[in-house]
Amino acid sequence: MTLNANPAITQAMQSVLAAIPKAAADPTRPVYHFCPPALWMNDPNGTIYHNGYYHVFYQHNPYGDDWGHMHWGHARSQDLVHWEHLPIALAPSLELGEAHIFSGCARVNGQGEPLLFYTSVKSGPAADRPPNEQWAAIGDADWITWQKHPANPILALATHGGPPFDREWRDPFIFEEAGRTFMVVGGDYADTAGVALYEAEDAALAHWHYRGLAYEKPRSEILFFECPNFFKVDGQWVLLISPYKPVEYLVGSFDLTSLKFKPETTGVLDAGFGETPNYYATNILYDEQDRCIVLGWMRGFAKEHGWNGCLALPRILTIGPDGHPRQTPIPALEQLRGRHATFSDLNVADSSHVLKDVWGDTLEILATITLGDAQAVGLQVRCAADGQQAILIRYDGQILHVAGTEIPYTVTGTQLKLHVFLDKSVMEIFVDDGRTAMTRVIYPPDEDLGVAVFAEGGNAHVAQLDVWTIQEAIPSLEKFTISY
Ligand code: FRU
C-alpha cells in the first residue's frame, strides 16, 4: 500500500469523503455507471489497460459538485464493470502557478515508467494568465502516487516550435504507429482550429517536437478540437473530437510521410442532446484482447445533488463495412443481469402493451421490432402506473426520437433493434447493433417504473423482447481500496 505524502491530495480526499453521505443518499445517482465517490467529474483521462487493470483517471472537482479546481480522480477495474476507487492522482501545484490539471492521457515509457500527460492551466484571469503548457507526472510502481515530472513543461508554446496557438492549446493524446510515438493536442488561433501533432524524441517521452497540423478546420466550422483522440481501428484512422457540441467521428487515412489525416466518413458518435450534449469528451484504450474501448463523460445532470457526472458504459468501437463506427456495450456487463423476463412473437395493434411483471429504474432491455403497417413503433420506459406519462423511444421510419432528442434514422432491413440501459437518471440506447448510440439524462418521477411496447396507426410485431434487472456495480462509496 502506498500512502500519499502530498498535502494537497490529502486535503482534497478529505473534502471528497465529507461529501459522500449526500451523494450516496441521492436516489437519482446511477448504480452501475462509473461515478466518482462524490462531487463533480467530467472527462475520462489517461484511460489505459496495464498489468490486468483498466485505469480510468477523470477530471474531478474535489471541492464541489460543479466544475472547478480540476484534479485527476483515479479508479481501476479488472473488467470495466466493477471499480475500485483510488486516491486522487493529481492536484494542481499551486506553488508552481498551476490552477487546474486539465485533460490528458497515460503511457508507460521506454524505461517502464508510468506517465500521465495533461494540460497545465495556470492561475489568473483568462485574459492575462500565462499560456497553457503540457506537463507530465511519473507514477510509483503501484500507480497510486504521482510526482510532477522534473522535465516539465514537457511542451511549451515558446519552445515547441509550432504555431502560436494564441487562443487555446490543450488535451494531449498519445498514439504509436510504425515504431514512432506521436501526441495530438487541440490548438487554435484566430481563424483556424487545429489538431497539432508532436513526435517523441526519446524513449522516456520527455522531449517532443512539433510536426505540423494533422488536421485543421476554419473556426467558422469547428470552434475547437477538445479532447482529440486519434487512433487506428480495423485498419482505419479515427479522429474523435468534442467540438462544444455532440462528439464527432472522422474516419479516414493518415499519411505517415506528410503526417496529414484525410477523413472519408464523418458523423456524430452519440446523438443524445439535452440543453447540452449528454455524451462528451471521449477517451479510448486498447486492452489485451486488442479491443478498442471508448469511454465518454455523461453530462447534463441537475445541480446540487452532491455528485455530478458519470461515465457512459464502456463501448467496443469497430468500423463497419460502410466506413462508419459501430459501438456496442462491453459483454462483461452481462454479469450484472438479474431477474429476467422474456417475450416473443407479440403482436401490438395500434396500442400500448404494458409488459407484465416488468418494472425498474435499473434495467437492460433488448427488443427486436418489425414495423409492419404501423406508422410508428417504440418503447415506453419509466412508465407511470396509470399510463399517463413515460420516457419515449419512438421510431416512425424516418425519425428516431429518444427522450426528447430526435435524429433522422433509417433501419437497414425491416426490423428495429433497440438495446436500452436504464440506470436511475441515466439512459443509454444502442440501435441496430451499435449503428447509432444516444445517451440521455432523464428525471422521471421515482415511482414511474413500468415498461411498455407500442405501435401507432397499424400493427407491429415484436419478434423478441428481453428485460433484465441490473445489479449494482459501483463499490460501497465509503470504501477506498487504498488509503491516502
Ligand atoms: C472538455 C474540457 C477539456 C479540458 C477539460 C477541463 O470537457 O473542456 O478540453 O481539458 O474539459 O475540465
JSON list of N, CA and C and ligand atoms in Angstrom, two decimals, residues 42-43 59 67 70 102-103 119 170-171 224 226-227 244 280-281 297 299, ligand 1:
[
{"chain": "A", "resi": 42, "resn": "ASN", "atom": "N", "xyz": [-15.80, 15.40, -14.89]},
{"chain": "A", "resi": 42, "resn": "ASN", "atom": "CA", "xyz": [-16.05, 15.49, -16.32]},
{"chain": "A", "resi": 42, "resn": "ASN", "atom": "C", "xyz": [-15.17, 14.50, -17.07]},
{"chain": "A", "resi": 43, "resn": "ASP", "atom": "N", "xyz": [-14.40, 14.91, -18.01]},
{"chain": "A", "resi": 43, "resn": "ASP", "atom": "CA", "xyz": [-13.78, 13.98, -18.97]},
{"chain": "A", "resi": 43, "resn": "ASP", "atom": "C", "xyz": [-13.05, 12.78, -18.34]},
{"chain": "A", "resi": 59, "resn": "GLN", "atom": "N", "xyz": [-11.40, 14.07, -14.87]},
{"chain": "A", "resi": 59, "resn": "GLN", "atom": "CA", "xyz": [-11.47, 15.46, -14.42]},
{"chain": "A", "resi": 59, "resn": "GLN", "atom": "C", "xyz": [-12.38, 15.50, -13.20]},
{"chain": "A", "resi": 67, "resn": "TRP", "atom": "N", "xyz": [-18.26, 22.35, -11.89]},
{"chain": "A", "resi": 67, "resn": "TRP", "atom": "CA", "xyz": [-16.90, 22.38, -12.44]},
{"chain": "A", "resi": 67, "resn": "TRP", "atom": "C", "xyz": [-16.01, 23.35, -11.65]},
{"chain": "A", "resi": 70, "resn": "MET", "atom": "N", "xyz": [-9.75, 21.79, -11.07]},
{"chain": "A", "resi": 70, "resn": "MET", "atom": "CA", "xyz": [-9.56, 20.48, -11.72]},
{"chain": "A", "resi": 70, "resn": "MET", "atom": "C", "xyz": [-8.38, 19.69, -11.18]},
{"chain": "A", "resi": 102, "resn": "PHE", "atom": "N", "xyz": [-5.82, 19.89, -16.46]},
{"chain": "A", "resi": 102, "resn": "PHE", "atom": "CA", "xyz": [-6.82, 19.60, -17.49]},
{"chain": "A", "resi": 102, "resn": "PHE", "atom": "C", "xyz": [-6.58, 18.20, -18.08]},
{"chain": "A", "resi": 103, "resn": "SER", "atom": "N", "xyz": [-7.37, 17.89, -19.10]},
{"chain": "A", "resi": 103, "resn": "SER", "atom": "CA", "xyz": [-7.43, 16.51, -19.61]},
{"chain": "A", "resi": 103, "resn": "SER", "atom": "C", "xyz": [-6.13, 16.04, -20.26]},
{"chain": "A", "resi": 119, "resn": "THR", "atom": "N", "xyz": [-2.75, 18.87, -19.56]},
{"chain": "A", "resi": 119, "resn": "THR", "atom": "CA", "xyz": [-2.57, 20.30, -19.81]},
{"chain": "A", "resi": 119, "resn": "THR", "atom": "C", "xyz": [-2.55, 21.03, -18.47]},
{"chain": "A", "resi": 170, "resn": "ARG", "atom": "N", "xyz": [-4.76, 22.47, -25.73]},
{"chain": "A", "resi": 170, "resn": "ARG", "atom": "CA", "xyz": [-4.96, 21.55, -24.60]},
{"chain": "A", "resi": 170, "resn": "ARG", "atom": "C", "xyz": [-5.36, 20.14, -25.03]},
{"chain": "A", "resi": 171, "resn": "ASP", "atom": "N", "xyz": [-5.33, 19.22, -24.06]},
{"chain": "A", "resi": 171, "resn": "ASP", "atom": "CA", "xyz": [-5.81, 17.84, -24.14]},
{"chain": "A", "resi": 171, "resn": "ASP", "atom": "C", "xyz": [-4.90, 16.91, -24.94]},
{"chain": "A", "resi": 224, "resn": "PHE", "atom": "N", "xyz": [-13.34, 24.48, -31.76]},
{"chain": "A", "resi": 224, "resn": "PHE", "atom": "CA", "xyz": [-12.11, 23.98, -31.14]},
{"chain": "A", "resi": 224, "resn": "PHE", "atom": "C", "xyz": [-12.18, 22.46, -31.11]},
{"chain": "A", "resi": 226, "resn": "GLU", "atom": "N", "xyz": [-11.70, 19.96, -28.83]},
{"chain": "A", "resi": 226, "resn": "GLU", "atom": "CA", "xyz": [-11.46, 19.50, -27.46]},
{"chain": "A", "resi": 226, "resn": "GLU", "atom": "C", "xyz": [-11.25, 17.99, -27.51]},
{"chain": "A", "resi": 227, "resn": "CYS", "atom": "N", "xyz": [-10.36, 17.52, -26.64]},
{"chain": "A", "resi": 227, "resn": "CYS", "atom": "CA", "xyz": [-10.12, 16.09, -26.47]},
{"chain": "A", "resi": 227, "resn": "CYS", "atom": "C", "xyz": [-9.99, 15.35, -27.80]},
{"chain": "A", "resi": 244, "resn": "TYR", "atom": "N", "xyz": [-17.53, 21.31, -28.62]},
{"chain": "A", "resi": 244, "resn": "TYR", "atom": "CA", "xyz": [-18.56, 22.08, -27.90]},
{"chain": "A", "resi": 244, "resn": "TYR", "atom": "C", "xyz": [-19.96, 21.73, -28.40]},
{"chain": "A", "resi": 280, "resn": "TYR", "atom": "N", "xyz": [-19.89, 13.32, -23.98]},
{"chain": "A", "resi": 280, "resn": "TYR", "atom": "CA", "xyz": [-18.86, 14.28, -24.41]},
{"chain": "A", "resi": 280, "resn": "TYR", "atom": "C", "xyz": [-17.48, 13.81, -23.98]},
{"chain": "A", "resi": 281, "resn": "ALA", "atom": "N", "xyz": [-16.45, 14.45, -24.59]},
{"chain": "A", "resi": 281, "resn": "ALA", "atom": "CA", "xyz": [-15.06, 14.35, -24.13]},
{"chain": "A", "resi": 281, "resn": "ALA", "atom": "C", "xyz": [-14.59, 12.90, -23.97]},
{"chain": "A", "resi": 297, "resn": "TRP", "atom": "N", "xyz": [-17.79, 10.94, -21.16]},
{"chain": "A", "resi": 297, "resn": "TRP", "atom": "CA", "xyz": [-18.37, 11.61, -19.98]},
{"chain": "A", "resi": 297, "resn": "TRP", "atom": "C", "xyz": [-19.87, 11.84, -20.21]},
{"chain": "A", "resi": 299, "resn": "ARG", "atom": "N", "xyz": [-22.94, 13.94, -19.20]},
{"chain": "A", "resi": 299, "resn": "ARG", "atom": "CA", "xyz": [-23.12, 15.26, -18.58]},
{"chain": "A", "resi": 299, "resn": "ARG", "atom": "C", "xyz": [-24.55, 15.74, -18.75]},
{"chain": "B", "resi": 1, "resn": "FRU", "atom": "C1", "xyz": [-13.65, 19.04, -22.17]},
{"chain": "B", "resi": 1, "resn": "FRU", "atom": "C2", "xyz": [-12.72, 20.01, -21.46]},
{"chain": "B", "resi": 1, "resn": "FRU", "atom": "C3", "xyz": [-11.28, 19.82, -21.93]},
{"chain": "B", "resi": 1, "resn": "FRU", "atom": "C4", "xyz": [-10.49, 20.33, -20.76]},
{"chain": "B", "resi": 1, "resn": "FRU", "atom": "C5", "xyz": [-11.33, 19.87, -19.59]},
{"chain": "B", "resi": 1, "resn": "FRU", "atom": "C6", "xyz": [-11.34, 20.81, -18.42]},
{"chain": "B", "resi": 1, "resn": "FRU", "atom": "O1", "xyz": [-14.80, 18.80, -21.44]},
{"chain": "B", "resi": 1, "resn": "FRU", "atom": "O2", "xyz": [-13.14, 21.33, -21.62]},
{"chain": "B", "resi": 1, "resn": "FRU", "atom": "O3", "xyz": [-10.98, 20.49, -23.14]},
{"chain": "B", "resi": 1, "resn": "FRU", "atom": "O4", "xyz": [-9.21, 19.80, -20.71]},
{"chain": "B", "resi": 1, "resn": "FRU", "atom": "O5", "xyz": [-12.65, 19.71, -20.07]},
{"chain": "B", "resi": 1, "resn": "FRU", "atom": "O6", "xyz": [-12.03, 20.28, -17.33]}
]
